[in-house]
PDB file of C-alpha atoms in Angstrom:
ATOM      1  CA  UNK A   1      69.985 -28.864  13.387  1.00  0.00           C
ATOM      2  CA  UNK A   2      66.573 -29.828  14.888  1.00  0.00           C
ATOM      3  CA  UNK A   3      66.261 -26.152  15.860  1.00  0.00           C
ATOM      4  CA  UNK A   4      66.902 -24.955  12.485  1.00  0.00           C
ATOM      5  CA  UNK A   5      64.138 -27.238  10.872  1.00  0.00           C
ATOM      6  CA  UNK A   6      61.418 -26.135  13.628  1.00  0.00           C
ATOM      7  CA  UNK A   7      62.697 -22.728  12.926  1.00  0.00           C
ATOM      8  CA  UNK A   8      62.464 -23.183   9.223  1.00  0.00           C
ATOM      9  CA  UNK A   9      59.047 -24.600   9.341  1.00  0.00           C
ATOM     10  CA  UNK A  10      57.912 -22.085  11.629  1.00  0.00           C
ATOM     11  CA  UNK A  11      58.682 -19.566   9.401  1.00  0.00           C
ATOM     12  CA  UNK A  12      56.939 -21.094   6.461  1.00  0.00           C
ATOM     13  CA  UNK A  13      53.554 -21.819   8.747  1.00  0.00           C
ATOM     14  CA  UNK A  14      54.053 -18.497   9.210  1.00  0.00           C
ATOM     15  CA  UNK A  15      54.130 -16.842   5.612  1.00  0.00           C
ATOM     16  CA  UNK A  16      51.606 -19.768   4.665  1.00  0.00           C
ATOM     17  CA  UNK A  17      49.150 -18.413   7.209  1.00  0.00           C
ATOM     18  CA  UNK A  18      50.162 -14.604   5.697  1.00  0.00           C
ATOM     19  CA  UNK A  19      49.135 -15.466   2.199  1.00  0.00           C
ATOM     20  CA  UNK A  20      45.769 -17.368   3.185  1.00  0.00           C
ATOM     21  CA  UNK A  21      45.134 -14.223   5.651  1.00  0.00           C
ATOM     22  CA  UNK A  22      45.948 -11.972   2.597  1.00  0.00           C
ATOM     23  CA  UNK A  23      43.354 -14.086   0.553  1.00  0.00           C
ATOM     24  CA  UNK A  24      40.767 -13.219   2.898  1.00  0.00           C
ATOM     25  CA  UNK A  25      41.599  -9.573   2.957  1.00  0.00           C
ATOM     26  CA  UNK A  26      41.223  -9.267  -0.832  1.00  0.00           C
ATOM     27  CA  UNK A  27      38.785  -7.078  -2.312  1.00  0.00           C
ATOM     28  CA  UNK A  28      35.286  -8.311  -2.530  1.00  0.00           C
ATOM     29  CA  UNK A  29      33.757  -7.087  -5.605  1.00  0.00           C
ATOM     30  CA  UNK A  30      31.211  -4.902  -5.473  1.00  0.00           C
ATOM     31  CA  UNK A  31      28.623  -2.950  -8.050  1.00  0.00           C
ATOM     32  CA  UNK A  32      31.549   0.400  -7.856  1.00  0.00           C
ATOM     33  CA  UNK A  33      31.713   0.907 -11.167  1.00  0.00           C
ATOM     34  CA  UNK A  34      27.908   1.429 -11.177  1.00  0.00           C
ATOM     35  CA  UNK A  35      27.872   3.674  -8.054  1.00  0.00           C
ATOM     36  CA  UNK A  36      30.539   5.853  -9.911  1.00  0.00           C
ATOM     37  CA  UNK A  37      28.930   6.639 -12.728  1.00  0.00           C
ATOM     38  CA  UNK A  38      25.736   7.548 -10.913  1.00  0.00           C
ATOM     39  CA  UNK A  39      23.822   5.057 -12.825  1.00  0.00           C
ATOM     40  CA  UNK A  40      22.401   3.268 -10.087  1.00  0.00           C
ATOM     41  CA  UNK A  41      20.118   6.142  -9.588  1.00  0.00           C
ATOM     42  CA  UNK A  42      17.834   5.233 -12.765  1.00  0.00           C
ATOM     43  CA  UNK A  43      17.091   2.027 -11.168  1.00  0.00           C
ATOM     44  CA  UNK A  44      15.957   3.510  -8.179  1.00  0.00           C
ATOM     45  CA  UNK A  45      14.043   5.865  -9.912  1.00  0.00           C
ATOM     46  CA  UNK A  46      12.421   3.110 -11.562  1.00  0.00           C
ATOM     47  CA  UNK A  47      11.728   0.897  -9.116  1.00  0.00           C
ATOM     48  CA  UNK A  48      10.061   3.612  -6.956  1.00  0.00           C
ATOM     49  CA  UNK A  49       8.097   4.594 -10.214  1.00  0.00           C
ATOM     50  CA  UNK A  50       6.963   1.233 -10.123  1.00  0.00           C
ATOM     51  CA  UNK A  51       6.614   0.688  -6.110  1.00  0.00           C
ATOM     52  CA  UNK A  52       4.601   4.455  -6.497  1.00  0.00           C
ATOM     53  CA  UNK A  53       2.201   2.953  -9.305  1.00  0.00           C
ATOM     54  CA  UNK A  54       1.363  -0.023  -7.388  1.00  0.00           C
ATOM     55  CA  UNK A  55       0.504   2.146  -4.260  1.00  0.00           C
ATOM     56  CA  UNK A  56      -1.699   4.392  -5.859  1.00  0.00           C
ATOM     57  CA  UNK A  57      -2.980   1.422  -7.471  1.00  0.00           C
ATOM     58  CA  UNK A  58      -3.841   0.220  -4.157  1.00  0.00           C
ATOM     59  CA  UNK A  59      -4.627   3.418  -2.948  1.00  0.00           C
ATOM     60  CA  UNK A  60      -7.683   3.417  -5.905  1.00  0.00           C
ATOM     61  CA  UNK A  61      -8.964   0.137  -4.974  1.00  0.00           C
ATOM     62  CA  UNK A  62      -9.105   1.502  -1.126  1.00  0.00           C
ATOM     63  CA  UNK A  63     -11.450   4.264  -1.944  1.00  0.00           C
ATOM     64  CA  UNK A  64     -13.084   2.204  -4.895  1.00  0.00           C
ATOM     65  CA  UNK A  65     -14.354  -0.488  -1.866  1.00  0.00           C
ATOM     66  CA  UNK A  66     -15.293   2.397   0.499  1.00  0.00           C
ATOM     67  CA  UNK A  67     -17.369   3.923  -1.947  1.00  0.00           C
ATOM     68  CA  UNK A  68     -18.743   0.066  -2.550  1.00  0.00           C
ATOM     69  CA  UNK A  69     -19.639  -0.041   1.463  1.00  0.00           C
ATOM     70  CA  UNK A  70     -21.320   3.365   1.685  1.00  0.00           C
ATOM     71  CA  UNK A  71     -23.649   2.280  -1.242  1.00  0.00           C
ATOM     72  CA  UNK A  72     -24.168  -1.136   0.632  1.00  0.00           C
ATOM     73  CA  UNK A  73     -24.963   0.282   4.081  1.00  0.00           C
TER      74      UNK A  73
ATOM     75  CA  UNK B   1      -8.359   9.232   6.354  1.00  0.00           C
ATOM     76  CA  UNK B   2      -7.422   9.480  10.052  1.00  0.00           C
ATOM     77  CA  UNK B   3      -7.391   5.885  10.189  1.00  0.00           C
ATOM     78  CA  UNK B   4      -5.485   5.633   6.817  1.00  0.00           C
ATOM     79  CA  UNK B   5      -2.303   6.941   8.005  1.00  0.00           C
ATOM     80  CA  UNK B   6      -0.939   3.436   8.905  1.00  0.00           C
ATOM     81  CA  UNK B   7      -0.895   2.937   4.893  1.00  0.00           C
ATOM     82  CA  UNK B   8       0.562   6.010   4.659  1.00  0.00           C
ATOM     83  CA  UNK B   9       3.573   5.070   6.881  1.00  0.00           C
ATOM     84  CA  UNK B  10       3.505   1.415   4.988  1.00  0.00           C
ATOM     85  CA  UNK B  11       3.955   3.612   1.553  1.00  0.00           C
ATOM     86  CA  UNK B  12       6.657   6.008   2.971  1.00  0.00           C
ATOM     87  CA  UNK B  13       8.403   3.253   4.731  1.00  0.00           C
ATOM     88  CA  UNK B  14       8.713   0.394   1.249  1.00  0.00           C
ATOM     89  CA  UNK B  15       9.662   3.211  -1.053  1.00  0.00           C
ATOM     90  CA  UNK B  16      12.547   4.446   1.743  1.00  0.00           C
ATOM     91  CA  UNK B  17      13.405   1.248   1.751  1.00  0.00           C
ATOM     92  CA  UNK B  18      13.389   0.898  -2.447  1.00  0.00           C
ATOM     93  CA  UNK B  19      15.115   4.245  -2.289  1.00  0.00           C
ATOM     94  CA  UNK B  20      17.718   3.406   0.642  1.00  0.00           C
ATOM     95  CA  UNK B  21      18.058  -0.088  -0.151  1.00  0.00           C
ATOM     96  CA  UNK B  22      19.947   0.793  -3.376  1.00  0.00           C
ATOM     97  CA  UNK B  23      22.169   3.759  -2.475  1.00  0.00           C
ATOM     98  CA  UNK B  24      22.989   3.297   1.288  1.00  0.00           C
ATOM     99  CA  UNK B  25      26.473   1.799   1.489  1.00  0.00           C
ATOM    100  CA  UNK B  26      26.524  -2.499   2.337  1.00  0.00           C
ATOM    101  CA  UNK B  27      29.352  -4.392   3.927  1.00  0.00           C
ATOM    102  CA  UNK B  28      31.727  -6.103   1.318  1.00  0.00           C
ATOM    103  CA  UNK B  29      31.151  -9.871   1.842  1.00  0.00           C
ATOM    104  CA  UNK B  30      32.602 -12.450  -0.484  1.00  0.00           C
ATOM    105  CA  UNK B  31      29.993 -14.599  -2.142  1.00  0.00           C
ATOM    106  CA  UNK B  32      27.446 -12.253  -1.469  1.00  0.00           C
ATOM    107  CA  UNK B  33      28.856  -9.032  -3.106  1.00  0.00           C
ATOM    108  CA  UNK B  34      25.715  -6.917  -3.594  1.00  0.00           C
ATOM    109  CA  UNK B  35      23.387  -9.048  -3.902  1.00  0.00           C
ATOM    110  CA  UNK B  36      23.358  -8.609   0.182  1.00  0.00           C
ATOM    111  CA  UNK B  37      20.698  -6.068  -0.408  1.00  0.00           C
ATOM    112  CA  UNK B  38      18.409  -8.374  -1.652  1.00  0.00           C
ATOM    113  CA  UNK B  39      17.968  -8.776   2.512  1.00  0.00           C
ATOM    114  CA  UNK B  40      15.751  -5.913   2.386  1.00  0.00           C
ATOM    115  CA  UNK B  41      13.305  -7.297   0.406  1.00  0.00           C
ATOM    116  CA  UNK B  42      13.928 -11.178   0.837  1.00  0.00           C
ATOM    117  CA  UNK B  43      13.617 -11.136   4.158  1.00  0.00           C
ATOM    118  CA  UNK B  44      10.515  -8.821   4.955  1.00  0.00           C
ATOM    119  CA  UNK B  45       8.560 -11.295   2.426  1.00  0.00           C
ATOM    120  CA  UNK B  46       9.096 -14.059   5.759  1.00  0.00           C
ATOM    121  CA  UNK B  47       8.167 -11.831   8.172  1.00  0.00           C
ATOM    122  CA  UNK B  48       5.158 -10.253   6.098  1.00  0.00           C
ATOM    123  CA  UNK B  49       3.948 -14.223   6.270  1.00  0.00           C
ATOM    124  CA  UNK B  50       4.528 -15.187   9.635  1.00  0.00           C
ATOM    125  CA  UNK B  51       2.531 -12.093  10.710  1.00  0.00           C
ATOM    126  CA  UNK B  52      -0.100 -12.653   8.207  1.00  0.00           C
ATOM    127  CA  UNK B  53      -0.770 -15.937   9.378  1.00  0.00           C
ATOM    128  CA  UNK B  54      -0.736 -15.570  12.670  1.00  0.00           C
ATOM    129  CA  UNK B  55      -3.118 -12.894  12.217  1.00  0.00           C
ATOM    130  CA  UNK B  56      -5.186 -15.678  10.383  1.00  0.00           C
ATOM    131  CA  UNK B  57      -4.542 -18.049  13.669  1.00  0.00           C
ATOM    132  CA  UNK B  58      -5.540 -15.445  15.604  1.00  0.00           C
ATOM    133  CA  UNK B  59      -9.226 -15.270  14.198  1.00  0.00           C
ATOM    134  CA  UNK B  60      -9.023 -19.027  13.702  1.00  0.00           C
ATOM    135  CA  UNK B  61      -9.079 -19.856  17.392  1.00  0.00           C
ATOM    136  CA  UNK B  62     -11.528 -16.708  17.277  1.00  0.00           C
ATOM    137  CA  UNK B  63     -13.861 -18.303  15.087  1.00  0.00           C
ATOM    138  CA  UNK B  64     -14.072 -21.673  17.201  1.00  0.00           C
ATOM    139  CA  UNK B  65     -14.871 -19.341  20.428  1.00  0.00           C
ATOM    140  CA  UNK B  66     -17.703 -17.283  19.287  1.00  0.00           C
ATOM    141  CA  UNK B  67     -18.529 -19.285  15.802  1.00  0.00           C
ATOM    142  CA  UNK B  68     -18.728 -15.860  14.334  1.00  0.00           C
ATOM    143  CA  UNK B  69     -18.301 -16.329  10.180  1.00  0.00           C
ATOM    144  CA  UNK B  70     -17.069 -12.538  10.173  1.00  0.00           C
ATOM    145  CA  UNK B  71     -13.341 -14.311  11.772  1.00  0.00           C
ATOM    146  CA  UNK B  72     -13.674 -17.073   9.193  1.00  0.00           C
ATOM    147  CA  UNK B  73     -13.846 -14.549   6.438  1.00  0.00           C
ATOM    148  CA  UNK B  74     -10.849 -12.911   8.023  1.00  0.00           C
ATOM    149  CA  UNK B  75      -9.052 -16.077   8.276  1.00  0.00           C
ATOM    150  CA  UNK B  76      -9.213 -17.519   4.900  1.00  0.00           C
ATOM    151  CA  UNK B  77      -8.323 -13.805   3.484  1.00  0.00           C
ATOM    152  CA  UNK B  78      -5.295 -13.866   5.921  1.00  0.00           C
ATOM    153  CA  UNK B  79      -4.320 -17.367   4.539  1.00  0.00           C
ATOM    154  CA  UNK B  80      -4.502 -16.297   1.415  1.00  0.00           C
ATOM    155  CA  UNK B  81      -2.517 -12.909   1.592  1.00  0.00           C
ATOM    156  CA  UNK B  82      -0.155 -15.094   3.292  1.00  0.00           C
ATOM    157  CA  UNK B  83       0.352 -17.311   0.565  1.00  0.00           C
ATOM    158  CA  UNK B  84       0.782 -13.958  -1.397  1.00  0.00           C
ATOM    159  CA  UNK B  85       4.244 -13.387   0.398  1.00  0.00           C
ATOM    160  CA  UNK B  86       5.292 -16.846   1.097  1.00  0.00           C
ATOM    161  CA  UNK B  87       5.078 -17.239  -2.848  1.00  0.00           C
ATOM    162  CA  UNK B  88       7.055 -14.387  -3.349  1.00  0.00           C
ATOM    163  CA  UNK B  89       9.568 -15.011  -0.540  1.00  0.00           C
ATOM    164  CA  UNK B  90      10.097 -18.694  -1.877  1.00  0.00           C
ATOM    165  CA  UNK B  91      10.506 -17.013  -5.721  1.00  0.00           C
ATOM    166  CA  UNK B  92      12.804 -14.364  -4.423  1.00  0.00           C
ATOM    167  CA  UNK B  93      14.893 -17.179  -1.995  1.00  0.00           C
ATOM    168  CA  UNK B  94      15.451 -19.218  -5.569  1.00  0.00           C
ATOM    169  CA  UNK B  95      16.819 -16.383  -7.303  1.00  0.00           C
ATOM    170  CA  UNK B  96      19.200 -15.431  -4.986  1.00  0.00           C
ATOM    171  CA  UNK B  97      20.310 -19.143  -4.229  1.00  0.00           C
ATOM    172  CA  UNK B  98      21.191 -19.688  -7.955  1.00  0.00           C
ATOM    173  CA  UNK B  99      23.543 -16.429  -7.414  1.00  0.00           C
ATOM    174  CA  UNK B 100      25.512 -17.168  -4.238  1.00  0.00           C
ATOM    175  CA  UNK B 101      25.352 -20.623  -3.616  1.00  0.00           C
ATOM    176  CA  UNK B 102      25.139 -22.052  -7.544  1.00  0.00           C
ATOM    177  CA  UNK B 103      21.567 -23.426  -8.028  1.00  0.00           C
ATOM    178  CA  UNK B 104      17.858 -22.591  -7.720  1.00  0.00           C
ATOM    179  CA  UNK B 105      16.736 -25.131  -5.025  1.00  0.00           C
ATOM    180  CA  UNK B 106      18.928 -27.313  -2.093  1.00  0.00           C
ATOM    181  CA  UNK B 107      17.391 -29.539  -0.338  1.00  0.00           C
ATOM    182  CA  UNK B 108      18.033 -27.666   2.489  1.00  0.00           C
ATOM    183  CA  UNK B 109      16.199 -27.855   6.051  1.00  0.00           C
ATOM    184  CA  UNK B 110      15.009 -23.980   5.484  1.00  0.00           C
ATOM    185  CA  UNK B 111      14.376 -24.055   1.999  1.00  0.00           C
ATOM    186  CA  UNK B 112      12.407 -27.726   2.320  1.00  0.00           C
ATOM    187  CA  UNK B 113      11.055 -26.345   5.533  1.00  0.00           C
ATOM    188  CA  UNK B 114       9.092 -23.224   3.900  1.00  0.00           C
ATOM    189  CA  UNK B 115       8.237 -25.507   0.669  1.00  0.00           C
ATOM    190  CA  UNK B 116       6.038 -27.826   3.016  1.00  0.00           C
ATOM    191  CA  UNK B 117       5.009 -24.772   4.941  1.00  0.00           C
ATOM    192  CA  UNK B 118       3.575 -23.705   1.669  1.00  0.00           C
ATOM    193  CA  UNK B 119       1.982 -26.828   0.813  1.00  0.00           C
ATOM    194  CA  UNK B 120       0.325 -27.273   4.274  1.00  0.00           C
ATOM    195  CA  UNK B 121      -1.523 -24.595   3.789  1.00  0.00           C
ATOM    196  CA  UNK B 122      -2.247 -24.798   0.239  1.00  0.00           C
ATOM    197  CA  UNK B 123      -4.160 -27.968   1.671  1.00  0.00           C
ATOM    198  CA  UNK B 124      -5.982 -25.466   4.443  1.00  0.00           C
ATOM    199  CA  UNK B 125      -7.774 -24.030   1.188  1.00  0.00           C
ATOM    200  CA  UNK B 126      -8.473 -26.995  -0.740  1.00  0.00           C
ATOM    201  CA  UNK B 127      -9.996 -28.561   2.448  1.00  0.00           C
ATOM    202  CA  UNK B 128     -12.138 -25.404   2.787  1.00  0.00           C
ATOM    203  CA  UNK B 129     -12.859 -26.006  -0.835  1.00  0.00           C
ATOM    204  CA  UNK B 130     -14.132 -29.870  -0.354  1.00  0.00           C
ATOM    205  CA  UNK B 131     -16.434 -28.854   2.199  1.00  0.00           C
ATOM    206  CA  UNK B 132     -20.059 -27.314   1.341  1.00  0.00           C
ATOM    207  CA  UNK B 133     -21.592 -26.240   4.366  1.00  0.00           C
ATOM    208  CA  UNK B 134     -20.345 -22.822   5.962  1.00  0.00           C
ATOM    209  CA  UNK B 135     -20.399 -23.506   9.330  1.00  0.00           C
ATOM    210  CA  UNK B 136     -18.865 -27.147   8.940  1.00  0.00           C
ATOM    211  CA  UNK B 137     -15.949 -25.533   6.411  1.00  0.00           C
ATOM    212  CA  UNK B 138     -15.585 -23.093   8.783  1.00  0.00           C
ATOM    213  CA  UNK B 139     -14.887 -25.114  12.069  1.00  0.00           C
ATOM    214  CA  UNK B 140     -12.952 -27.556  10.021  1.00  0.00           C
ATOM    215  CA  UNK B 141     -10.828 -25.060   8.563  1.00  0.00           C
ATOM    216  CA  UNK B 142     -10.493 -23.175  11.875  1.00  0.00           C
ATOM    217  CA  UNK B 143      -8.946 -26.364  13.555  1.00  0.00           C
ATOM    218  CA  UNK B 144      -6.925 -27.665  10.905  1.00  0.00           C
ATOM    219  CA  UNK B 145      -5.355 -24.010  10.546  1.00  0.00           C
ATOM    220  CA  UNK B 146      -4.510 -23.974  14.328  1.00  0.00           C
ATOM    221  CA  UNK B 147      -2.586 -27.346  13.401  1.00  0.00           C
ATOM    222  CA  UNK B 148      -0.800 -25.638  10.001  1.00  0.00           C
ATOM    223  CA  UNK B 149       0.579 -22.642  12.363  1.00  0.00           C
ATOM    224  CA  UNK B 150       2.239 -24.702  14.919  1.00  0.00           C
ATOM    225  CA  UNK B 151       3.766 -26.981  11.805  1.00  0.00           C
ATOM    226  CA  UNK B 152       4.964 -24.051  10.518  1.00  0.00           C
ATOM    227  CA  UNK B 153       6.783 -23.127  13.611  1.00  0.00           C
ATOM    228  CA  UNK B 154       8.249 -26.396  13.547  1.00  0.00           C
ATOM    229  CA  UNK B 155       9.445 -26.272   9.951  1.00  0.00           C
ATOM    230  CA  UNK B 156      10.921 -22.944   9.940  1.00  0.00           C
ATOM    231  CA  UNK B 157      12.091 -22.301  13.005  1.00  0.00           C
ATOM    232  CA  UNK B 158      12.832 -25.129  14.870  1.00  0.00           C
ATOM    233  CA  UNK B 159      13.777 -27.853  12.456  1.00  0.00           C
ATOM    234  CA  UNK B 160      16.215 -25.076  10.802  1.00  0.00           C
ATOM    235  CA  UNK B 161      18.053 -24.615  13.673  1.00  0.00           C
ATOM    236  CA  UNK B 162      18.904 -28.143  14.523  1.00  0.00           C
ATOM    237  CA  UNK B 163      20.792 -29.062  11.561  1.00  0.00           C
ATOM    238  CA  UNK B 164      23.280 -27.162   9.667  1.00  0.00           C
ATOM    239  CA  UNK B 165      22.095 -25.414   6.607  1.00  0.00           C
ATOM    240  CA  UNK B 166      23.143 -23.288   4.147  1.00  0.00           C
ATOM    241  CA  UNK B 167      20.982 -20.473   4.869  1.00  0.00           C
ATOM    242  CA  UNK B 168      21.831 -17.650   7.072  1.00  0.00           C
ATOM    243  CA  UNK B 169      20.562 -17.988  10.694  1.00  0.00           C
ATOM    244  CA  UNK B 170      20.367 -21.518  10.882  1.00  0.00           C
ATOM    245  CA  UNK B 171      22.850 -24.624  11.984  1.00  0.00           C
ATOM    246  CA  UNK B 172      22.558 -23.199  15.762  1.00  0.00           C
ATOM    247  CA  UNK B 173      22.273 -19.250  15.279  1.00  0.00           C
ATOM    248  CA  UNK B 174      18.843 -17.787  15.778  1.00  0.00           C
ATOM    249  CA  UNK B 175      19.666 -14.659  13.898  1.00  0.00           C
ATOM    250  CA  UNK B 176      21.092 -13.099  10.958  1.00  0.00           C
ATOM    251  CA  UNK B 177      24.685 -12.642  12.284  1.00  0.00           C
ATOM    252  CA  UNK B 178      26.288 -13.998   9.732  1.00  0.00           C
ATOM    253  CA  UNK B 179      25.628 -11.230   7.597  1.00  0.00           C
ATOM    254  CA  UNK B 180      27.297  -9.000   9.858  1.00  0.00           C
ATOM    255  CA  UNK B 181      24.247  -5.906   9.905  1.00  0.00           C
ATOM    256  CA  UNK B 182      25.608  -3.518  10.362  1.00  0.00           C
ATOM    257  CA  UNK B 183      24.511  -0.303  11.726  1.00  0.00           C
ATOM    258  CA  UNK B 184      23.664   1.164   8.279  1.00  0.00           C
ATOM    259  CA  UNK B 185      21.778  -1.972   7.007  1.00  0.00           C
ATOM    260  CA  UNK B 186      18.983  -1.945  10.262  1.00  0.00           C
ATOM    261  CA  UNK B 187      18.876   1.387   9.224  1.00  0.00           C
ATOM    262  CA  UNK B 188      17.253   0.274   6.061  1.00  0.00           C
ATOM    263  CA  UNK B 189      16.179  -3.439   7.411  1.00  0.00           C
ATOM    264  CA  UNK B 190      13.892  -2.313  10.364  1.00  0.00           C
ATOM    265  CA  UNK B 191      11.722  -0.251   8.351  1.00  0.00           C
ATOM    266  CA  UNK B 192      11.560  -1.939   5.489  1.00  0.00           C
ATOM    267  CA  UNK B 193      10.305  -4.956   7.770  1.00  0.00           C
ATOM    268  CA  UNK B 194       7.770  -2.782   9.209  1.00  0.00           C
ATOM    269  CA  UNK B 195       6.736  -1.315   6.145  1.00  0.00           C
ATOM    270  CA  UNK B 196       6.171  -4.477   4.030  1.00  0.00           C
ATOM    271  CA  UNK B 197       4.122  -5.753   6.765  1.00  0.00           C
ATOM    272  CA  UNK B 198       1.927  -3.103   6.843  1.00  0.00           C
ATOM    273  CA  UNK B 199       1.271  -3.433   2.575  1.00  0.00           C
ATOM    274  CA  UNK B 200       0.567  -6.947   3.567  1.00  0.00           C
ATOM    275  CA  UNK B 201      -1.569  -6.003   5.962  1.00  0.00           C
ATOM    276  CA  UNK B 202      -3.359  -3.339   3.508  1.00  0.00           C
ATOM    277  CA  UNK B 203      -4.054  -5.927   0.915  1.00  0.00           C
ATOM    278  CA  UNK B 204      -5.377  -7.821   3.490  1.00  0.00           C
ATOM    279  CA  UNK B 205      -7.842  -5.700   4.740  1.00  0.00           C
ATOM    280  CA  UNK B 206      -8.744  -4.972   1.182  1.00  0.00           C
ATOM    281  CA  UNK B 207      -9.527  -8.759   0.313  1.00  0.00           C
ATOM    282  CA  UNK B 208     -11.682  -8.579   4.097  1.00  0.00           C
ATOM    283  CA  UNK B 209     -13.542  -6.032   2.924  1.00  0.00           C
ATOM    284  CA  UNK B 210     -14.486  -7.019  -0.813  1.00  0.00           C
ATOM    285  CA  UNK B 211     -15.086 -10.213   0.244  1.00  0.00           C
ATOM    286  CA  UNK B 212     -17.278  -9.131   2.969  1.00  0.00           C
ATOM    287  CA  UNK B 213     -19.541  -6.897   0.381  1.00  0.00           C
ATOM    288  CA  UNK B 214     -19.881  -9.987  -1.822  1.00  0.00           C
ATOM    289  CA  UNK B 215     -21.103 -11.819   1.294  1.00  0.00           C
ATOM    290  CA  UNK B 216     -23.515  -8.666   1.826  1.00  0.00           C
ATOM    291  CA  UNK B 217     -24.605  -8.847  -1.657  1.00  0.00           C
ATOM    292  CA  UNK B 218     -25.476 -12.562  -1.603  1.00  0.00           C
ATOM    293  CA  UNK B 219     -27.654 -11.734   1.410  1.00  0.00           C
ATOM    294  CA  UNK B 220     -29.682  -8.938   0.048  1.00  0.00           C
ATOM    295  CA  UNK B 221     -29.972 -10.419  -3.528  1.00  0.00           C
TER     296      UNK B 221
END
């Protein structure tokens, strides 16, 4: 009888631990959908747009200050 | 231009890492999801800063060996470009913690931590601002930001580490393992660490150098 019971409990530690392993096995969910469709490419478009502008910005203001130190020299 | 191609490689590297950062393929983690990438630009802000001002330490300690006000200028710009970043890294931090972990601010030992950080040396500049002569505000400064560096060692890396937090890399780890990088993330990570400290670094030299003609300008006037 006692065997039974540790048997019995056992088994359900056992499936217990299956379903909470399971759990941690399910899908995390993750931007797919937006990969499929390709769509995710416009934002990086834009955001390098953006990241590009700001460069060149920078870029400008580089040569705008070198000019600036020639003149002061 | 031969000494411009280190902004060259800080362009290239940012928009790989714009460019990269979206498509290349992240691990699945729960919680996270995709907002995992956000590492990629988080992240560098922190190590943009901590360069940046240890760049402004350096000149600091410079400035109280030679009393040259050429490092002060460098310092304060450096300070202030560091700010920059640490602004943007706190900003970006807040956003992301209202995503994953439910709200904009915890008081948390890292997220505290870099809040005083920030207000330490907020106070480096208005103590430059209180005093009036150069070479006092200068030595002043110098000293007090030697002082701000090693608190900020204490309040983001050590303090961090002793108690558990929230945060990745904290509560005992040193690094970032509990996002699991993987191979194809430092693939992304590494140069997009290198390449936004390198636009800080431009900016930088950009603030030395227009601050330096206005200095020039004063003179000859």
């Amino acid at each position: 009888m006692t065997s039974l019971l540790k048997k019995s409990a056992f088994l359900i530690a056992m499936l217990l631990s299956a379903s909470t392993f399971a759990q941690e096995n399910a899908q995390v969910e993750m931007a797919t959908g937006l990969y499929q469709s390709g769509k995710i490419y416009v934002v990086v478009i834009v955001m390098s747009l953006i990241f590009v502008g700001i460069a060149g910005y920078l870029i400008v203001l580089d040569r705008k200050i070198s000019k600036l130190e020639k003149e002061n020299k | 231009m031969k000494k411009n191609w280190w902004k060259i490689i800080a362009i290239a590297f940012v928009l790989y890492t714009i460019i990269a950062g979206f498509i290349v393929p992240v691990p699945a983690q729960p919680i996270l999801h995709e907002t995992i990438r956000n590492l990629y630009f988080h992240v560098p802000m922190w190590f943009s800063m901590m360069t940046i001002l240890f760049v402004s330490l350096w000149h600091s300690i410079k400035y109280l060996n030679k009393s040259n006000i050429q490092s002060d200028i460098i310092a304060t710009q450096a300070a202030n470009v560091g700010m920059l970043v640490g602004a943007l890294g706190l900003v970006t931090g807040s956003v992301w913690a209202k995503y994953t972990w439910g709200a904009w601010w915890v008081a948390d030992t890292k997220l505290n931590g870099a809040a005083i950080t920030m207000l330490i040396y907020l106070a480096y500049f208005v103590l430059r601002g209180s005093i009036d002569e150069e070479q006092k505000r200068a030595r002043i400064a110098a000293v007090y930001n030697i002082f701000a560096y090693v608190l900020l060692i204490v309040f983001l890396m050590i303090l961090p580490r002793m108690s558990d937090s929230l945060h990745p890399g904290n509560g005992g780890n040193p690094g970032f393992n509990n996002y699991d990088l993987d191979s194809n993330m430092r693939m992304v990570f590494y140069p997009a660490v290198i390449g936004w400290i390198l636009l800080t670094v431009w900016i930088f030299t950009l603030r030395v150098r227009i601050e330096k003609l206005k200095r020039k300008k004063l003179f000859n006037d």
